[in-house]
PDB file of C-alpha atoms in Angstrom:
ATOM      1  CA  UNK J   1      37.465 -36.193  -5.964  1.00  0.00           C
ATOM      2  CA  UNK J   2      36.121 -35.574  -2.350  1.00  0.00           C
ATOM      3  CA  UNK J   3      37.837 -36.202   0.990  1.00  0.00           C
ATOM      4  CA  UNK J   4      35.854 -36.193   3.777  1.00  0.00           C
ATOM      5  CA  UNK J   5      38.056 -34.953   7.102  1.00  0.00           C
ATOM      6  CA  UNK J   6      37.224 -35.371  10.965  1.00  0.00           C
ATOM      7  CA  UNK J   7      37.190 -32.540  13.313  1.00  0.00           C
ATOM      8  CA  UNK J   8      40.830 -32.709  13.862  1.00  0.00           C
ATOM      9  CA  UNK J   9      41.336 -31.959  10.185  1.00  0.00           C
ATOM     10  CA  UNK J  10      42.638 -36.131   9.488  1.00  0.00           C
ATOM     11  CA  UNK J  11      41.767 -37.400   6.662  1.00  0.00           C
ATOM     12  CA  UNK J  12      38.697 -40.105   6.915  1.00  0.00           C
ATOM     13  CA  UNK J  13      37.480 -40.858   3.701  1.00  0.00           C
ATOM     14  CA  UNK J  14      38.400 -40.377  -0.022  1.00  0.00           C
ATOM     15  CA  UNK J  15      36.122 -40.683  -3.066  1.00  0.00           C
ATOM     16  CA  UNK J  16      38.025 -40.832  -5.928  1.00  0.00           C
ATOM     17  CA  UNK J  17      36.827 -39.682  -9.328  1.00  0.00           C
ATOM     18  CA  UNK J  18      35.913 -42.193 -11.818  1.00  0.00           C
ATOM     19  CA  UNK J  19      34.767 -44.554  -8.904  1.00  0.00           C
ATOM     20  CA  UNK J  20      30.957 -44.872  -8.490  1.00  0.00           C
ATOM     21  CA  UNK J  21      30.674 -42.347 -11.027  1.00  0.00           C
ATOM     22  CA  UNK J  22      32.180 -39.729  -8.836  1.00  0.00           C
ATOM     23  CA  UNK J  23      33.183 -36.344 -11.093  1.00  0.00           C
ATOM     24  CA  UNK J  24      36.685 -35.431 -11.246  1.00  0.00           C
ATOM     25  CA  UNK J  25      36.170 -31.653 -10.579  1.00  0.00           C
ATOM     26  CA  UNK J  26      34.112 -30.130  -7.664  1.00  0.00           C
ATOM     27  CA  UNK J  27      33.497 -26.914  -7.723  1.00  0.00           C
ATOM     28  CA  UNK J  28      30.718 -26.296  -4.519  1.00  0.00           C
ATOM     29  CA  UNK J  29      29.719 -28.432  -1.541  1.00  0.00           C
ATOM     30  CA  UNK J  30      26.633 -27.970   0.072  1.00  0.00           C
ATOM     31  CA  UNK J  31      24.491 -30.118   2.929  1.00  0.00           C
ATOM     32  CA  UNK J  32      20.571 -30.438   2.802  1.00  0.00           C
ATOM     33  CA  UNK J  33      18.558 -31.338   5.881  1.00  0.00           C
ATOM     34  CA  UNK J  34      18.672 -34.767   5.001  1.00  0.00           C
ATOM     35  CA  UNK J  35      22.487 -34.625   5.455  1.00  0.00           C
ATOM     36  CA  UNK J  36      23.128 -35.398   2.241  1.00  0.00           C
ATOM     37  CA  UNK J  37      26.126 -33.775   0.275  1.00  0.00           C
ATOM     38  CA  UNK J  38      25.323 -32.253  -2.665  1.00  0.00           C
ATOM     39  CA  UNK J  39      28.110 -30.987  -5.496  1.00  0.00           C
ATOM     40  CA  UNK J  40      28.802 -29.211  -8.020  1.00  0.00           C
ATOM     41  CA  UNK J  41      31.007 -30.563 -10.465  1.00  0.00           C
ATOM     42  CA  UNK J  42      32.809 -28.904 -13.910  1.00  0.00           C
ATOM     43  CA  UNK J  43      31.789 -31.186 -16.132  1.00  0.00           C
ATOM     44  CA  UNK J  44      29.374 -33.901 -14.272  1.00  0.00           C
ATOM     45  CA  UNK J  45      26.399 -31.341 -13.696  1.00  0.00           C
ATOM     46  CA  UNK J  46      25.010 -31.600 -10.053  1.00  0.00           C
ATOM     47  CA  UNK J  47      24.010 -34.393  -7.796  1.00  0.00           C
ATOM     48  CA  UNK J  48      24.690 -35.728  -4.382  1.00  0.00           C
ATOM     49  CA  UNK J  49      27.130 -38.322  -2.943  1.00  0.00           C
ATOM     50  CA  UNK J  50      26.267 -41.294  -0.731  1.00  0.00           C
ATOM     51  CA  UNK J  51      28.245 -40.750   2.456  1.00  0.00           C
ATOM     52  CA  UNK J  52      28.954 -44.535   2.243  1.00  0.00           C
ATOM     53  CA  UNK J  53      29.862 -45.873  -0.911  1.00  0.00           C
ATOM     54  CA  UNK J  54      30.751 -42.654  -2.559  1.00  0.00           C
ATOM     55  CA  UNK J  55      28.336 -42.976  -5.291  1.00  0.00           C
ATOM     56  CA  UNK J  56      27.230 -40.017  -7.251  1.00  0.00           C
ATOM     57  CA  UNK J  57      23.187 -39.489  -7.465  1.00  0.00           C
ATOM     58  CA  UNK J  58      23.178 -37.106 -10.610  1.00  0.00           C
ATOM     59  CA  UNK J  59      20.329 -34.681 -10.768  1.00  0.00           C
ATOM     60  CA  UNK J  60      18.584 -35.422 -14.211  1.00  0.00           C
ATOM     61  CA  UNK J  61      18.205 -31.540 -15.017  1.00  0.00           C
ATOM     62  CA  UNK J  62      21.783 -30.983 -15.208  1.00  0.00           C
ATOM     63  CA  UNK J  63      22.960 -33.029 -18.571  1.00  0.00           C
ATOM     64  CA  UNK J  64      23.329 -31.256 -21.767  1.00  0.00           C
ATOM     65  CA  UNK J  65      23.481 -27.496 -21.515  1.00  0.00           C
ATOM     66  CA  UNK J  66      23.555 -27.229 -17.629  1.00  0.00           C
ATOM     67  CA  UNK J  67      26.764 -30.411 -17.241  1.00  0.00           C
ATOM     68  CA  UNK J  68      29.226 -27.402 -16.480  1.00  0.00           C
ATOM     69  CA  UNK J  69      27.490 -26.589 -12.486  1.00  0.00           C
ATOM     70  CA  UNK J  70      29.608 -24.036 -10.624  1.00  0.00           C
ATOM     71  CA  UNK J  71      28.050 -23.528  -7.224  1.00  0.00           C
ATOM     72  CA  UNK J  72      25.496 -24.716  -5.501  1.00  0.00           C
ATOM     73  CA  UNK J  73      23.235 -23.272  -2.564  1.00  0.00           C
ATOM     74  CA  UNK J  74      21.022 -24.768  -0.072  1.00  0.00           C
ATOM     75  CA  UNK J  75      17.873 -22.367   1.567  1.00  0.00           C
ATOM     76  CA  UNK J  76      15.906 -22.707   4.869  1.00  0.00           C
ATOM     77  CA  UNK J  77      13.144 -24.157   2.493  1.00  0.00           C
ATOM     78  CA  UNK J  78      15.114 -26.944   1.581  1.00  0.00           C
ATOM     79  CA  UNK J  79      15.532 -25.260  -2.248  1.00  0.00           C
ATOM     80  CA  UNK J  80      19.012 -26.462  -3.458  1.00  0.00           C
ATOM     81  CA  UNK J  81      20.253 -23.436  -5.956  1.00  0.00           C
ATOM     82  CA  UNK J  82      22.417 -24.842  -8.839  1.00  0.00           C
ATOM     83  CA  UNK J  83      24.046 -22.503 -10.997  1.00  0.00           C
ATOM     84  CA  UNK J  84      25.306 -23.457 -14.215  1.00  0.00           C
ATOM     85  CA  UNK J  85      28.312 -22.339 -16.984  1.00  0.00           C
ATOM     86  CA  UNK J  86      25.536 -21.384 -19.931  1.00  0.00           C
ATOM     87  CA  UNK J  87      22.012 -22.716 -18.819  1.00  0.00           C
ATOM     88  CA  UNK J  88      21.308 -20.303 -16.614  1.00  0.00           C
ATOM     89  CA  UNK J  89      19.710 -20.727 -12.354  1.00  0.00           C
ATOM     90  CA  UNK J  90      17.898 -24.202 -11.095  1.00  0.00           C
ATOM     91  CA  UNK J  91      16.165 -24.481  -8.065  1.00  0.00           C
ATOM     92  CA  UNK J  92      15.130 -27.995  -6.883  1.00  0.00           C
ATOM     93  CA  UNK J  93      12.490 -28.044  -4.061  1.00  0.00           C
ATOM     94  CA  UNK J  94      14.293 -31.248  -2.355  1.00  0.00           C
ATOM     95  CA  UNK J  95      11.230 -32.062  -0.567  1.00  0.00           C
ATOM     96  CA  UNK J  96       9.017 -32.019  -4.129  1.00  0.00           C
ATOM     97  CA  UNK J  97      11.713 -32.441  -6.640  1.00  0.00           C
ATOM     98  CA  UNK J  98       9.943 -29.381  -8.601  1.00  0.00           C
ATOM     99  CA  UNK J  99      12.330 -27.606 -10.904  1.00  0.00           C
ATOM    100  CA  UNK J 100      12.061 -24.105 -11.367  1.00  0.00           C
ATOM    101  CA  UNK J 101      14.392 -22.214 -13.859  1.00  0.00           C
ATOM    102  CA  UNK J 102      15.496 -18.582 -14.437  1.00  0.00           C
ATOM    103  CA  UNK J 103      17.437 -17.884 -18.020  1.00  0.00           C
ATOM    104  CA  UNK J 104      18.407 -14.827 -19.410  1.00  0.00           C
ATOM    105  CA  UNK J 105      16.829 -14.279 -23.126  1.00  0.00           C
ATOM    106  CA  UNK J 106      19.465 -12.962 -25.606  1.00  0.00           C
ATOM    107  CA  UNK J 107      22.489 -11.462 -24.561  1.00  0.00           C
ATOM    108  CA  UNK J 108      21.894  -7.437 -23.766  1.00  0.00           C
ATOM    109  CA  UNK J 109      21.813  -6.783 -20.692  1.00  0.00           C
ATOM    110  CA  UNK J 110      18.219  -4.513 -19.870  1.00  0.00           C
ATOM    111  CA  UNK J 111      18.227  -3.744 -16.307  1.00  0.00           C
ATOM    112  CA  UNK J 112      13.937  -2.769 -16.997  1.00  0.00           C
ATOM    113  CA  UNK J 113      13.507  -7.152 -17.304  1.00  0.00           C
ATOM    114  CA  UNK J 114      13.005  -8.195 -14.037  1.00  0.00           C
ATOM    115  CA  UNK J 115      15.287 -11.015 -14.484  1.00  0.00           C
ATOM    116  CA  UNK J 116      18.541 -12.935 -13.990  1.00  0.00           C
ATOM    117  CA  UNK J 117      21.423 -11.024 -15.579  1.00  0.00           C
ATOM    118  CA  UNK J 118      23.166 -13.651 -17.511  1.00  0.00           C
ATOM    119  CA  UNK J 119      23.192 -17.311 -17.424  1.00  0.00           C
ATOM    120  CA  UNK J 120      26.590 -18.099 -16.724  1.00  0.00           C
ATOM    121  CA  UNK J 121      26.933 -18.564 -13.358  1.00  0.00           C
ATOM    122  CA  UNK J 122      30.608 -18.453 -11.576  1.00  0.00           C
ATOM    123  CA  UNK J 123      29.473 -17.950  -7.343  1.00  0.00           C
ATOM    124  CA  UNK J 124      26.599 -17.747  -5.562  1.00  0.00           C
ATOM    125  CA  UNK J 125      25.657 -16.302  -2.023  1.00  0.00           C
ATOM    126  CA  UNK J 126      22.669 -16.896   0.051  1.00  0.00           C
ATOM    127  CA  UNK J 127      21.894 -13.742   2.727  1.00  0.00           C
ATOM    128  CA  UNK J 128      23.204 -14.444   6.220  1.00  0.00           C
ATOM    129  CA  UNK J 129      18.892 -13.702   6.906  1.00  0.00           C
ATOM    130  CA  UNK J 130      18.142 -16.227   3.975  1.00  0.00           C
ATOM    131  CA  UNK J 131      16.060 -13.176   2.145  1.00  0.00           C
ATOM    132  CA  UNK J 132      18.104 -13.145  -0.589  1.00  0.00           C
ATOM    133  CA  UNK J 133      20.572 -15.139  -3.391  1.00  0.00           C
ATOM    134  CA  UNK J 134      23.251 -13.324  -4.809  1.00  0.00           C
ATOM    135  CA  UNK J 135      24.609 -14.418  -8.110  1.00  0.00           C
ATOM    136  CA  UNK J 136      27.562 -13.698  -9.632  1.00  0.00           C
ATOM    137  CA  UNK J 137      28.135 -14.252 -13.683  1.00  0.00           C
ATOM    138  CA  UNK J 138      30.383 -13.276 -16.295  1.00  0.00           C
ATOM    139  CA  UNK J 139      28.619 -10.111 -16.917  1.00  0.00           C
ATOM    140  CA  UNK J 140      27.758  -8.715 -13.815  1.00  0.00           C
ATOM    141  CA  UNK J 141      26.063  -9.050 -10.309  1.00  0.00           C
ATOM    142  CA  UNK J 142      22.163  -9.707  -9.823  1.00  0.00           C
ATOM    143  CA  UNK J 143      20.217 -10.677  -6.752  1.00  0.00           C
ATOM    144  CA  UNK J 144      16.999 -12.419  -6.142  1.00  0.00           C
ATOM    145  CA  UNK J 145      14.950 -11.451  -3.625  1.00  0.00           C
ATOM    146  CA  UNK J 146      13.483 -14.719  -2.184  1.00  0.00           C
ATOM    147  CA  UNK J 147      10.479 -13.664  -0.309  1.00  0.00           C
ATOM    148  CA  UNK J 148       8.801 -11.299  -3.370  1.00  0.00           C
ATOM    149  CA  UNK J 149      10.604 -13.319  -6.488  1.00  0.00           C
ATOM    150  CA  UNK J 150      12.318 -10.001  -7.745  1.00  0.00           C
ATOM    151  CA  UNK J 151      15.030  -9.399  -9.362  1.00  0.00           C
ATOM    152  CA  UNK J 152      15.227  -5.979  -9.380  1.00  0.00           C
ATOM    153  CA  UNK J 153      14.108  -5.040  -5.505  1.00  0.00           C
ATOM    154  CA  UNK J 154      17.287  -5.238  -4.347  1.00  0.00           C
ATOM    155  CA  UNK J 155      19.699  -3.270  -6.229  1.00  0.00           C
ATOM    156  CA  UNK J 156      16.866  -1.084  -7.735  1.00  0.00           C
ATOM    157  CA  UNK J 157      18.014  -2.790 -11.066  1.00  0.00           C
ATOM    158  CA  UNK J 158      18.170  -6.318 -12.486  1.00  0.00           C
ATOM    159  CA  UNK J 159      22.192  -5.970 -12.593  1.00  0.00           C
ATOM    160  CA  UNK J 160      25.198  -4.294 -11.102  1.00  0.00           C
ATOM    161  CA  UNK J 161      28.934  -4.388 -12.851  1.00  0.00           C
ATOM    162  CA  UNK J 162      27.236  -5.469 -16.206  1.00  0.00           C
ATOM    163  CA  UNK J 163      30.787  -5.747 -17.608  1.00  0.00           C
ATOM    164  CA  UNK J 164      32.763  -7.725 -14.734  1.00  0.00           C
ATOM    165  CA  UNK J 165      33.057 -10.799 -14.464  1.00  0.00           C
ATOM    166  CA  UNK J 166      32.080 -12.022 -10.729  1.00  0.00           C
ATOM    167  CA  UNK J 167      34.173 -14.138  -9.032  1.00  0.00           C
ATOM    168  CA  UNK J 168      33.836 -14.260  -5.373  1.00  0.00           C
ATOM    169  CA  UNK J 169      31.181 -13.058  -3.222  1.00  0.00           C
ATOM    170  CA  UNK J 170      31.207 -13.156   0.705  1.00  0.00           C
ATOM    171  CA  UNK J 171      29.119 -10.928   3.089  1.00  0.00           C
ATOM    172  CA  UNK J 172      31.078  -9.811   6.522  1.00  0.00           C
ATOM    173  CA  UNK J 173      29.466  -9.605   9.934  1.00  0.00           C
ATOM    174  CA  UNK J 174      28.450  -5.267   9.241  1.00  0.00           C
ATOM    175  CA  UNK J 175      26.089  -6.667   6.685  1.00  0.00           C
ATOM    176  CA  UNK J 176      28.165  -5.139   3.585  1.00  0.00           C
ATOM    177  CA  UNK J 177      28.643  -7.710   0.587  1.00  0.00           C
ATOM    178  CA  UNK J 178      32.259  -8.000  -0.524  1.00  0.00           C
ATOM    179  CA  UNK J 179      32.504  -8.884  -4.785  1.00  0.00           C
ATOM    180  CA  UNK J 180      35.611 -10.140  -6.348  1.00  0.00           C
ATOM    181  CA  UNK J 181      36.378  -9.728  -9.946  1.00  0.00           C
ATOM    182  CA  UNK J 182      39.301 -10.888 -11.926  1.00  0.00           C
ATOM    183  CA  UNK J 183      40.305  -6.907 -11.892  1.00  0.00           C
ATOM    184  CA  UNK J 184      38.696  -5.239  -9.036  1.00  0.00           C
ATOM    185  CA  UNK J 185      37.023  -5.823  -5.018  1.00  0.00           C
ATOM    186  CA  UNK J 186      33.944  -4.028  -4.350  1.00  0.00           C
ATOM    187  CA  UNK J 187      32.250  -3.462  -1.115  1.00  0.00           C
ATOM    188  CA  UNK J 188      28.617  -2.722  -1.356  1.00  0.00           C
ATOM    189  CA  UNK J 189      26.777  -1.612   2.060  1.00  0.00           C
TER     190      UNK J 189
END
């Protein structure tokens, strides 16, 4: 479930999964400018919970093929980035509720297609300067660049590690990105 704490780390509030629909796993928090709480849940795709009653608002694009939603990633623009287990990258304008999604075709990885790497998604990192979303799947590191829609700008290719899994990526105060894989840490400046 979700427990919401106070400032002095106390508990304050507990939503329970199975009440109000609320999803038993959660797997990434993330706040809009509304102040709404949006998660992402293992099995219960994406949506956001009512501060109140605890209800759980599920997005309609994340049944079927995108229900398994492992981060998810709010922009300056008010874009909320979910990233699913299989169906690939969703962004939501929250303001216009257009959905726009990038999938990988097949599964060779061709770093000359200018797109997302793979469409399993494990992590996710928005730039400290909001000019760019990393994302990290099971076969490899890509990054959008936000302002010219490229996935290849970046890293000069559409993917880095093509055969590690990502599973944690962070980006310290130098501006170097940090990337965890089951096997190795890299630290990319």
């Amino acid at each position: 479930g979700l427990f919401i704490l106070d400032k002095n780390k106390h508990l304050k509030k507990h939503f329970a999964p199975g009440i109000a629909r609320m999803p038993s796993t959660i797997l990434g928090i993330a706040e809009d400018y509304k102040g709404r709480i949006w998660i992402a849940s293992f099995m219960d795709g994406c949506g956001w919970i009512d501060r109140n009653s605890g209800s759980y608002h599920r997005l309609p694009c994340t049944y079927g093929r995108a229900s398994s939603v492992f981060d998810v990633v709010i922009d300056k623009n008010s874009n909320l980035w979910v990233g699913t287990m299989g169906d690939g990258l969703k962004r939501i304008n929250l303001k216009t509720n257009l959905v726009t999604e990038y999938k990988k075709n097949g599964n060779v990885i061709n770093n000359k297609d200018n797109s997302i790497c793979n469409n399993y998604i494990a992590q996710m990192l928005l730039s400290k300067d909001n000019n760019r979303l990393y994302v990290g799947t099971s076969a490899g590191l890509c990054c959008l660049d936000l302002k010219t829609g490229s996935w290849k700008s970046i890293f000069g290719i559409s993917c880095i590690f093509p055969d590690q899994a990502i599973a944690a990526i962070s980006e310290d105060g130098k501006g170097n990105l940090w990337t965890g894989t089951p096997e190795v840490l890299y630290c990319i400046n």
